[in-house]
Short mmCIF file of C-alpha atoms in Angstrom, two decimals:
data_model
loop_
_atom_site.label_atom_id
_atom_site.label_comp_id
_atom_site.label_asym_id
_atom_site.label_seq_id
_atom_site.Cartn_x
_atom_site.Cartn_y
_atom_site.Cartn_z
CA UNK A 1 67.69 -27.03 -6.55
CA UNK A 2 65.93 -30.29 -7.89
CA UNK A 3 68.87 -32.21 -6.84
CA UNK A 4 68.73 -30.96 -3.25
CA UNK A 5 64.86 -31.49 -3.58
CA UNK A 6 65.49 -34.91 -4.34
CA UNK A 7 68.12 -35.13 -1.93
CA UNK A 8 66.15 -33.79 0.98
CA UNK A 9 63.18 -36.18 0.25
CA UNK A 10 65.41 -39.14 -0.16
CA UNK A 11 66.97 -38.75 3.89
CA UNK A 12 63.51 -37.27 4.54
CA UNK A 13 61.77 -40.34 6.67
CA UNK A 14 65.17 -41.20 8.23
CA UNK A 15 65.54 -37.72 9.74
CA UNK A 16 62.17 -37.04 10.61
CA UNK A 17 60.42 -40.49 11.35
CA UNK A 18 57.43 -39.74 9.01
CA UNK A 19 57.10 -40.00 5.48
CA UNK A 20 57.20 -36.40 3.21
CA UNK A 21 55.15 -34.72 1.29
CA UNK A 22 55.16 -33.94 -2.30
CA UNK A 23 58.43 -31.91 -2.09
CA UNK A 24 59.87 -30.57 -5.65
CA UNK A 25 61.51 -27.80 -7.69
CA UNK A 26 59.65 -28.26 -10.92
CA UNK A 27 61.40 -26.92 -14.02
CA UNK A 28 58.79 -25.23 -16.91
CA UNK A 29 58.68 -27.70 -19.88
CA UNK A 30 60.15 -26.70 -23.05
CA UNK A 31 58.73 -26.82 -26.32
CA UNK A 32 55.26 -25.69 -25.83
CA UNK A 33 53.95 -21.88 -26.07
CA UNK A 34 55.90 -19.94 -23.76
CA UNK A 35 54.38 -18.13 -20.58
CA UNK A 36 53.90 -14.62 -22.68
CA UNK A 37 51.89 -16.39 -25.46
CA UNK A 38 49.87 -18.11 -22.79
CA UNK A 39 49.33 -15.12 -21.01
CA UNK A 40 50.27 -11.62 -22.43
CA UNK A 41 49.44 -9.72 -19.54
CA UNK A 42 52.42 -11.50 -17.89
CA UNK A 43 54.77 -8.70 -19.53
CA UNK A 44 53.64 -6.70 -17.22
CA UNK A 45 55.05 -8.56 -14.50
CA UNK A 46 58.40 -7.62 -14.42
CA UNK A 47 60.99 -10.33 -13.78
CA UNK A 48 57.94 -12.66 -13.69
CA UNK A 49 57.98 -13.52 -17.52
CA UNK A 50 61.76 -14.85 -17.26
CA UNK A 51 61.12 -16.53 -13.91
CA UNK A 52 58.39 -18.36 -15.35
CA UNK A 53 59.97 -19.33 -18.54
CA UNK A 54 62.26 -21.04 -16.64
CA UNK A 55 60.71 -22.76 -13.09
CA UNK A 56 57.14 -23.58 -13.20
CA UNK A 57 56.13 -24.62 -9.20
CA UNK A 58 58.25 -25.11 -6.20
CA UNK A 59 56.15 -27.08 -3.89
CA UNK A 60 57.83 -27.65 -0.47
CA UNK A 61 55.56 -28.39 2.25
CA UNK A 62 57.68 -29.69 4.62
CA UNK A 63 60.82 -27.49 4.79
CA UNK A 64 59.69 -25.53 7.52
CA UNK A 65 56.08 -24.30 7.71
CA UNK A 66 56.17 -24.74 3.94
CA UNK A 67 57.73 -22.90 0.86
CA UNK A 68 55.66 -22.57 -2.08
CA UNK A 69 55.73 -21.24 -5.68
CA UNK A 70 52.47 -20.74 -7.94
CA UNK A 71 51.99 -21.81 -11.01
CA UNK A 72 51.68 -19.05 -13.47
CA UNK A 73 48.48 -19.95 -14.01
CA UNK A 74 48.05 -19.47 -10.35
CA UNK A 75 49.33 -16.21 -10.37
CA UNK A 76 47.19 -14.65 -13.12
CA UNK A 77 43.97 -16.16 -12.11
CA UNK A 78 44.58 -14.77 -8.20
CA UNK A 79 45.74 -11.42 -9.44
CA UNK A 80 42.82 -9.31 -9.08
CA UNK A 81 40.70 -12.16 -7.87
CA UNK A 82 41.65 -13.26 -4.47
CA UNK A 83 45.51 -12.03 -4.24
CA UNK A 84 46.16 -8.07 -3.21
CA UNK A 85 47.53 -6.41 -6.29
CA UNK A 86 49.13 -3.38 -3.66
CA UNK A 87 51.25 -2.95 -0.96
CA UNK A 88 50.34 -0.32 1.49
CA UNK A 89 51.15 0.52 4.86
CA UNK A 90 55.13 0.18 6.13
CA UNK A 91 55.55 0.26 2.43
CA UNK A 92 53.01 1.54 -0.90
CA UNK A 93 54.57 -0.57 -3.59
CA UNK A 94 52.29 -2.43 -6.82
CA UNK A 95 53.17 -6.00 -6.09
CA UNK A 96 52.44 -9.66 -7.71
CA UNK A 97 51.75 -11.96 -5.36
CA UNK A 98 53.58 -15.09 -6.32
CA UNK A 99 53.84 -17.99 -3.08
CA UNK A 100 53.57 -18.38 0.60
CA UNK A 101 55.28 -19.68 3.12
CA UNK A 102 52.67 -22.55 4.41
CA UNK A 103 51.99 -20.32 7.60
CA UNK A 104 49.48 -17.78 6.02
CA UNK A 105 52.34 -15.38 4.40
CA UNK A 106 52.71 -13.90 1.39
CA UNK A 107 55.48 -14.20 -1.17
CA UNK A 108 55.26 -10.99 -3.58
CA UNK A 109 57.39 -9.18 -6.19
CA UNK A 110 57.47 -5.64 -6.13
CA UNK A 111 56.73 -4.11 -9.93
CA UNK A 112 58.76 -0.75 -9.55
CA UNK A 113 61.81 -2.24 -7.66
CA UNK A 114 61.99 -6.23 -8.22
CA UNK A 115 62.57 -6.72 -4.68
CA UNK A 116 60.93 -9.63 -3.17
CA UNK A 117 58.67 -9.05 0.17
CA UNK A 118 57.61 -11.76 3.14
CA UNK A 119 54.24 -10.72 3.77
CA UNK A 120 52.66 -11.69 6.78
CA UNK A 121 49.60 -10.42 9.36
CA UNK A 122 48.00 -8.02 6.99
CA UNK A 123 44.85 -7.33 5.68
CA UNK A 124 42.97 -7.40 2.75
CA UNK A 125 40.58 -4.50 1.59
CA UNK A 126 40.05 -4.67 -1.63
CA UNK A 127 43.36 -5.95 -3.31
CA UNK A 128 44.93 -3.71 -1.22
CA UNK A 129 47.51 -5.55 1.27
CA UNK A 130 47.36 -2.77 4.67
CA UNK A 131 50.64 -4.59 6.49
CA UNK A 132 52.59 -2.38 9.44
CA UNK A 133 56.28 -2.47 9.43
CA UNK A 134 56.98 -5.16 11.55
CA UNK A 135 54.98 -7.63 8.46
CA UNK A 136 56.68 -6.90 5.63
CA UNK A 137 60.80 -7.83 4.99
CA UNK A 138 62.71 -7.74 2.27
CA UNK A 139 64.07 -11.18 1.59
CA UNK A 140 65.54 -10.93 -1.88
CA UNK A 141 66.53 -8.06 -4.20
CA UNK A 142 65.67 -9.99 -6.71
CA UNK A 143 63.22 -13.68 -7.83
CA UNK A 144 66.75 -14.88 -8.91
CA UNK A 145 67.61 -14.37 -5.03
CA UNK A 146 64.71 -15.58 -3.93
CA UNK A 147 65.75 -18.60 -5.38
CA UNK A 148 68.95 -19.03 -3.71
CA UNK A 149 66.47 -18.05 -0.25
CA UNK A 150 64.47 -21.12 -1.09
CA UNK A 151 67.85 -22.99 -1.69
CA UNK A 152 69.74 -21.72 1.83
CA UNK A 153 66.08 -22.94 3.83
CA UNK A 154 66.17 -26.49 1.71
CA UNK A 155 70.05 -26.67 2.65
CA UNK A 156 69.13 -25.96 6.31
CA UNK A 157 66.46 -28.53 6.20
CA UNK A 158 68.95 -31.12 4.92
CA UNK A 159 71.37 -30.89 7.72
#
């Protein structure tokens, strides 16, 4: 995906007649403490740990409304804080909220299932995320698919 990142910003003012944003896939360095020694608590977050081992941000603001990835960091400070920590509604599910789409929805991982969820025209009580059916879609099974999500909108965006 960096490669198509790259690629996308390269044709980016030719396409669009206006230079880009900061658009990258940004891979988690190697060689310093790992995400779990930074952050224990991060166990607990499923498919998280590997996911984070491995990509550290995605920041693309102008593939569509936007496509982002938190940082890790990111993600643990908001969980609890300012990021819903349920699912409840269309579906009751203990989620991490882990991006958003640039448009004011929600990217989050479900904790019993793995699945990933689009979030969008909720509300917040507590860190409780009330969302009716027609907000909440299933758009991966997996953060792995996610991935290749993010990679089918960037491939769209390229054409």
């Amino acid at each position: 995906m960096g490669d198509l990142s790259s690629k996308f910003v390269r044709d980016f003012e030719e396409r669009n007649g206006y230079e880009p944003g900061e658009n990258c896939v940004v891979e988690a360095a190697s060689g310093g403490p790992g995400v779990l020694q930074r952050y224990p608590a991060v166990g607990e977050y499923g498919d998280l740990l590997d996911f984070y081992e491995r990509i550290e941000k995605v920041t693309l603001p102008d593939v569509g409304n936007g496509l982002f990835v938190d940082s890790v960091d990111d993600v643990v400070e908001g969980r609890g804080d300012w990021q819903p920590s349920e699912l409840r509604g269309a579906v009751a599910d203990s989620i991490v909220v882990f991006g958003s789409d640039g448009g004011g929805g929600l990217f989050a991982v479900s904790l019993t299932s793995g699945k990933v969820y689009s979030l969008e025209g909720g509300s917040m009580t507590g860190m409780v995320y009330e969302v009716g059916e027609s907000g909440v879609q299933v758009i991966a099974d997996s953060l792995w698919g996610f991935m290749q999500y993010l990679r089918g909108e960037l491939l769209r965006a390229v054409r």
